[in-house]
Coordinates of C-alpha atoms in Angstrom, one line a residue:
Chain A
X14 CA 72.8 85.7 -139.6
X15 CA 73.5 83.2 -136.8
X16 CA 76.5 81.5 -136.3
X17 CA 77.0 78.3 -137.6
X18 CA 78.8 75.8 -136.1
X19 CA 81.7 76.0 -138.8
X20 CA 81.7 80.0 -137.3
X21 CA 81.9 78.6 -133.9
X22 CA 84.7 76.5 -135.2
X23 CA 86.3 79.3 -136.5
X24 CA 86.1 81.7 -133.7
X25 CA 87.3 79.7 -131.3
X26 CA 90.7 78.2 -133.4
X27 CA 91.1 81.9 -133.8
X28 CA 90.8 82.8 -130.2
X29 CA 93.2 80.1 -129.3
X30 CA 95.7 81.9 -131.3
X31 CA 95.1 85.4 -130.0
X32 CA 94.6 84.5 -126.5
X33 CA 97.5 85.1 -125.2
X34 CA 98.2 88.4 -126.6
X35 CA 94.5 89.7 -125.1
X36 CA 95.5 91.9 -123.5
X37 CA 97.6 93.8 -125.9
X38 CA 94.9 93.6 -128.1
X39 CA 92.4 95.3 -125.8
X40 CA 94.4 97.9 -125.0
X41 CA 94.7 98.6 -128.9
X42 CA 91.0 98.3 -129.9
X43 CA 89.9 100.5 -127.3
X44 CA 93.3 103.6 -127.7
X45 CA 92.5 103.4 -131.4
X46 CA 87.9 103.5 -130.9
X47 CA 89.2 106.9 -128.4
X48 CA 91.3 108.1 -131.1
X49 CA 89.2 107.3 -133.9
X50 CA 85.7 108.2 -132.9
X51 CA 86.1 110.8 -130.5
X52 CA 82.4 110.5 -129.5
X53 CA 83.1 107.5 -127.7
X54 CA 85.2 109.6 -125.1
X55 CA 82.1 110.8 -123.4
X56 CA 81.6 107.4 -121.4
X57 CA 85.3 107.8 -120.1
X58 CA 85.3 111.0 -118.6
X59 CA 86.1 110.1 -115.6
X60 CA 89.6 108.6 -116.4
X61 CA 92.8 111.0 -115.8
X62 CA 94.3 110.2 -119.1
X63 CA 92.3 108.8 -121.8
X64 CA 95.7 108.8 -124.9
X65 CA 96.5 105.7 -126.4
X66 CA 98.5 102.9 -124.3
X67 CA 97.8 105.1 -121.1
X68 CA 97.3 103.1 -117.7
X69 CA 93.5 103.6 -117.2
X70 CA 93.3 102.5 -121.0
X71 CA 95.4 99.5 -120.7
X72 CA 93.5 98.2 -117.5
X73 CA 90.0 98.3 -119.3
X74 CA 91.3 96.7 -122.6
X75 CA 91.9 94.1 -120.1
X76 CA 88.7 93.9 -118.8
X77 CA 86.8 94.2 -122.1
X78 CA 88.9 91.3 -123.8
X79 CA 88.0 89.2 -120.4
X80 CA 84.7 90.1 -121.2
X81 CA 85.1 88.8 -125.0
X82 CA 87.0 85.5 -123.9
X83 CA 83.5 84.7 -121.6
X84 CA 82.0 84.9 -124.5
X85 CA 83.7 82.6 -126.8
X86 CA 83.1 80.3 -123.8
X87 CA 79.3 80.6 -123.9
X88 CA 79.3 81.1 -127.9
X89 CA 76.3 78.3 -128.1
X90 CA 74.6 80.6 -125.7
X91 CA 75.4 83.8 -125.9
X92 CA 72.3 85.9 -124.7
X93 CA 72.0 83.9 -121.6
X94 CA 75.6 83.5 -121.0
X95 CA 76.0 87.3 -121.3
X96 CA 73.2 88.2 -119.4
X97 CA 74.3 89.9 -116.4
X98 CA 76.9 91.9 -118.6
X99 CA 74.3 92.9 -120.5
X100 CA 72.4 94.6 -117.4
X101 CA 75.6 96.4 -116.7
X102 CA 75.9 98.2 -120.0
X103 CA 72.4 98.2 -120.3
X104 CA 71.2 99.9 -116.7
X105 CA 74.2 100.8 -115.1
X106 CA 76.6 102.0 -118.1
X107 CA 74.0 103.2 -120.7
X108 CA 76.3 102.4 -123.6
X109 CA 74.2 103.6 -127.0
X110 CA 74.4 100.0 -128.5
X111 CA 75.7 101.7 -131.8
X112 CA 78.9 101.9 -130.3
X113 CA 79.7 97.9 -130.2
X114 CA 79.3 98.4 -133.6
X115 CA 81.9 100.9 -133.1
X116 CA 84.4 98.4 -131.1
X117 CA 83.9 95.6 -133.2
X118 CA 85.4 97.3 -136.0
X119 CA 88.4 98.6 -133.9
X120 CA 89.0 95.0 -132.9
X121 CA 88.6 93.9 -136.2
X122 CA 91.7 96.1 -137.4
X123 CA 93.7 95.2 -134.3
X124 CA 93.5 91.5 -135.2
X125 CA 94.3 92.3 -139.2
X126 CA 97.6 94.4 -138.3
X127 CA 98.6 92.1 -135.4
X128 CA 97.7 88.3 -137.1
X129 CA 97.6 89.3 -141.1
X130 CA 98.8 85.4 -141.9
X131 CA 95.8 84.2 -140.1
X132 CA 93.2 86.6 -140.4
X133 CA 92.1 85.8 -143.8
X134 CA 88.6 87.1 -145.4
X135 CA 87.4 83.5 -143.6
X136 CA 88.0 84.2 -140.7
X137 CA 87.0 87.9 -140.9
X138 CA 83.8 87.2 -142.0
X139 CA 83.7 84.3 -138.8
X140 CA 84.7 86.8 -136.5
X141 CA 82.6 89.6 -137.4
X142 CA 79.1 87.7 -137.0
X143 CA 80.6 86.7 -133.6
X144 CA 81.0 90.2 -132.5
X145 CA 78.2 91.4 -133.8
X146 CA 76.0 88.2 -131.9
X147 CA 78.2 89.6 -129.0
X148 CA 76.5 93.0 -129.3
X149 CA 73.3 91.5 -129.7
X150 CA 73.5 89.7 -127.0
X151 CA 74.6 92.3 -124.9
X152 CA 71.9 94.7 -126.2
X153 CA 69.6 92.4 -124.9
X154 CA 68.7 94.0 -121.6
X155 CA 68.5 97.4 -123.2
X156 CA 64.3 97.4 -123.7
Chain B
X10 CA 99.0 116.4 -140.1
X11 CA 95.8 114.0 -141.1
X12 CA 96.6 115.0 -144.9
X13 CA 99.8 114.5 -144.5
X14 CA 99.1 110.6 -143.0
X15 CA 96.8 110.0 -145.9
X16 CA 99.1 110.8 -148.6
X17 CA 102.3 109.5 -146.6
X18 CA 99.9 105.9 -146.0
X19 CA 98.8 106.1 -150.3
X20 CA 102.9 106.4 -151.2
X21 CA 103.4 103.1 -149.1
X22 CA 100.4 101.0 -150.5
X23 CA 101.0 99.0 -153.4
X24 CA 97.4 100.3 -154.5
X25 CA 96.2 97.3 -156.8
X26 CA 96.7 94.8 -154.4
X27 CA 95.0 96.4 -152.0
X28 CA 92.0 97.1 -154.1
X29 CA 91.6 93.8 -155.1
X30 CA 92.1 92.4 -152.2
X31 CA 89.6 95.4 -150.3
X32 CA 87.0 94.3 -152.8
X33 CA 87.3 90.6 -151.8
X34 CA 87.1 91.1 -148.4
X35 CA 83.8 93.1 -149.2
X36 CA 82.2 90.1 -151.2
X37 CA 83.3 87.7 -148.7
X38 CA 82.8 89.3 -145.5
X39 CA 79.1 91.2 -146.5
X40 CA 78.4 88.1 -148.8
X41 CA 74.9 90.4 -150.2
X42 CA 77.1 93.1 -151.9
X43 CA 77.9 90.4 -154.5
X44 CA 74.3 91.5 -155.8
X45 CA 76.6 94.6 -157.6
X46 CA 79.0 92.3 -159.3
X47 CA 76.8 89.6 -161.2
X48 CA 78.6 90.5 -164.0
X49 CA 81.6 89.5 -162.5
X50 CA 81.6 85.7 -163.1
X51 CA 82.5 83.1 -160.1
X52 CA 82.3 84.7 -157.4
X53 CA 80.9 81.6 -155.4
X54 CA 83.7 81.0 -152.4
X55 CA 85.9 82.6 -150.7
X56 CA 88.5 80.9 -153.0
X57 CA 86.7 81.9 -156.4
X58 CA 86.5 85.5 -155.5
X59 CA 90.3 85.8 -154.4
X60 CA 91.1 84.4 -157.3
X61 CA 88.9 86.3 -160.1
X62 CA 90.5 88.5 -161.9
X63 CA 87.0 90.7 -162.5
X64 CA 87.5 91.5 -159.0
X65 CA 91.3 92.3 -159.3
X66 CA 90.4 94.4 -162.0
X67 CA 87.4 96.6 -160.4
X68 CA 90.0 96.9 -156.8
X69 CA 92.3 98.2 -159.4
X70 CA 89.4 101.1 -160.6
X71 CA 88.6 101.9 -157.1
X72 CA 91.8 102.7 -155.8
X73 CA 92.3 104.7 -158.9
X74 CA 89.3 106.9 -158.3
X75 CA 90.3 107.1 -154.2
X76 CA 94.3 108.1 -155.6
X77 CA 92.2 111.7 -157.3
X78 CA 90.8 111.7 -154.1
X79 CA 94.4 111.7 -152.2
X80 CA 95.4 114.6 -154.9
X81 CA 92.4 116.4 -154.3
X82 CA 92.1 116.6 -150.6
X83 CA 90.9 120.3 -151.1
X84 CA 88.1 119.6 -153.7
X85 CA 86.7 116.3 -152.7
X86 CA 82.8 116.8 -154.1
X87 CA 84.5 118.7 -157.3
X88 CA 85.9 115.7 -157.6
X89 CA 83.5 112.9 -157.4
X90 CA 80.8 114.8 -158.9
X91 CA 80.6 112.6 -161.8
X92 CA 81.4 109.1 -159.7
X93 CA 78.5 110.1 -157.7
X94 CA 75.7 110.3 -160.3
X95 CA 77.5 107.2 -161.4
X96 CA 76.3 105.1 -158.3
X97 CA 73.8 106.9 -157.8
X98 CA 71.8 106.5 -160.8
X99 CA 73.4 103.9 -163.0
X100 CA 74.7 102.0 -160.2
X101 CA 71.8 102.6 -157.8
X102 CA 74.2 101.4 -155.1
X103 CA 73.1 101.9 -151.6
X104 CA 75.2 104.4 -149.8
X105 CA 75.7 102.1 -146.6
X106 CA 77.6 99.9 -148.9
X107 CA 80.0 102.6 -148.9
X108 CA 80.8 102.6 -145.4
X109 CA 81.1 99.0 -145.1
X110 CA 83.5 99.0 -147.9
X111 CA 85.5 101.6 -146.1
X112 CA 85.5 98.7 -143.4
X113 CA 87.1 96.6 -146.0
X114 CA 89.6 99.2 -147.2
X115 CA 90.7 100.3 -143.6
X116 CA 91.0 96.2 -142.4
X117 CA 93.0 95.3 -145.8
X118 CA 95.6 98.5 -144.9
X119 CA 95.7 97.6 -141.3
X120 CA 96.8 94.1 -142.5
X121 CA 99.7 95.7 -145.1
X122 CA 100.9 98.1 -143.0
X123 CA 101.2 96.1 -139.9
X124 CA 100.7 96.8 -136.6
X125 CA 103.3 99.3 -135.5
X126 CA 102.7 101.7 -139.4
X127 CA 99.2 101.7 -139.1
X128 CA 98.9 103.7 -135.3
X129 CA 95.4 105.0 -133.8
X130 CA 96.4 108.1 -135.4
X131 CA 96.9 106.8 -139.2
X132 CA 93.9 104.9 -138.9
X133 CA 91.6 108.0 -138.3
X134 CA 92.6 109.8 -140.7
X135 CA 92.5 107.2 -143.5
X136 CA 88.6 106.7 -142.4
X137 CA 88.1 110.0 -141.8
X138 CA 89.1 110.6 -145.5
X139 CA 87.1 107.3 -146.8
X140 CA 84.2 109.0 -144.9
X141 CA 84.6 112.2 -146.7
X142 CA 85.0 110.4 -150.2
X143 CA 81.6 108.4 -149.4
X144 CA 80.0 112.1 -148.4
X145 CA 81.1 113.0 -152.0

């Protein structure tokens, strides 16, 4: 299920759009994955407050989106571009890879309630490879 | 407070519409699901399954059988008893399907709710729930 170029195409017309509300975005996807799946909360401990829209929340939705904007930027490439992001969840963070699964979904509700004119079942179905090559890719380290 | 979300988010939802449109979403965005609906007719593009009105029709059933589930909320495997020999052995569909047609059904009410209706907190009990149903 690799991403044709037409997905390519797709993804990054669609990240043009959403760029500039990243951040916002983050900050959603990852209030609603600590809301949602509960499990995921283990890997967060060590944040003071872990509700929705809190600080420590906001600044890592930041850093995951920057994370998500390298990779539309390496999308012909992804396991090598994503390498050394890949160590870090892989040696140093020890993310179980099923949660990406876990995220991608969270962002993929974000994006329907915040865009629903321009995230049609096209560009679902676009985005939803790309995240899931994006978990691949960062899985790659892993063993 | 979760049961109270779900049926407060049903009461909102103009249910066909976003059946039909949950469904498309399914055949479009996990294109090897359309191996359930070859009875359906065109289902070919993106376009051609939007537009079928097979498709329209079978949203229309699920969110019908998910509504009993909304009434139920005390007696979910009472309810789907029958529904789930249905899949099970006249269907034969495979349970994952179930979860990735959650997906569908929780992206299509994210999308008809907007942003600021369809909070962290609606949103886990809405899957929650589909998670139960697909248990049943």
């Amino acid at each position: 299920m690799s991403l044709t170029s037409k997905d390519k195409e797709t993804v990054k017309a669609f990240w043009a759009k959403i760029a500039p509300r990243a951040e916002d975005i983050g900050e959603d996807a990852l209030s609603r994955m600590l809301v949602v799946y509960p499990q995921t909360k283990t890997y967060f401990s060590h944040w003071k407050d872990l509700s929705p829209g809190s600080a420590p929340v906001k600044k890592h939705g930041k850093v995951v989106m920057g994370g998500v904007a390298e990779a539309v930027k390496k999308i012909d490439d992804l396991t090598n571009g994503l390498l050394s992001l890949s160590e870090l969840h892989a040696f140093q963070l020890r993310v179980d890879p099923a949660n990406f699964k876990i995220l991608s979904h969270c962002l993929l509700v974000v994006l329907a309630s915040k865009f629903n004119e321009e995230f049609t079942p096209e560009v679902h179905v676009c985005m939803d490879k790309f995240l899931s090559a994006v978990a691949l890719a960062l899985s790659e380290k892993y063993r | 407070a979760e049961r109270s979300a779900i049926v407060s988010v049903w009461g909102q939802l103009h249910a066909d519409e976003v059946g039909a449109h949950a469904i498309a979403r399914l055949l479009i965005v996990y294109p090897w699901t359309q191996r359930y609906f070859s009875a359906f007719g065109n289902i070919s593009s993106p376009a051609a399954i939007m537009g079928n009105p097979k498709v329209a029709a079978h949203g229309k059933v699920v969110m019908g059988a998910l509504e009993k589930g909304v009434k139920n909320l005390n007696n979910l495997k009472g309810t789907y008893a029958a529904l789930s020999t249905m899949h099970s052995e006249k269907l034969h569909v495979d349970p994952d399907n179930f979860r990735l047609l959650a997906h569908c059904i929780s992206t299509t009410i994210a999308m008809k709710l907007g942003h600021s209706a369809f909070t962290p907190e609606v949103q886990e009990a809405i899957e929650k729930f589909l998670s139960a149903v697909a248990s049943a």
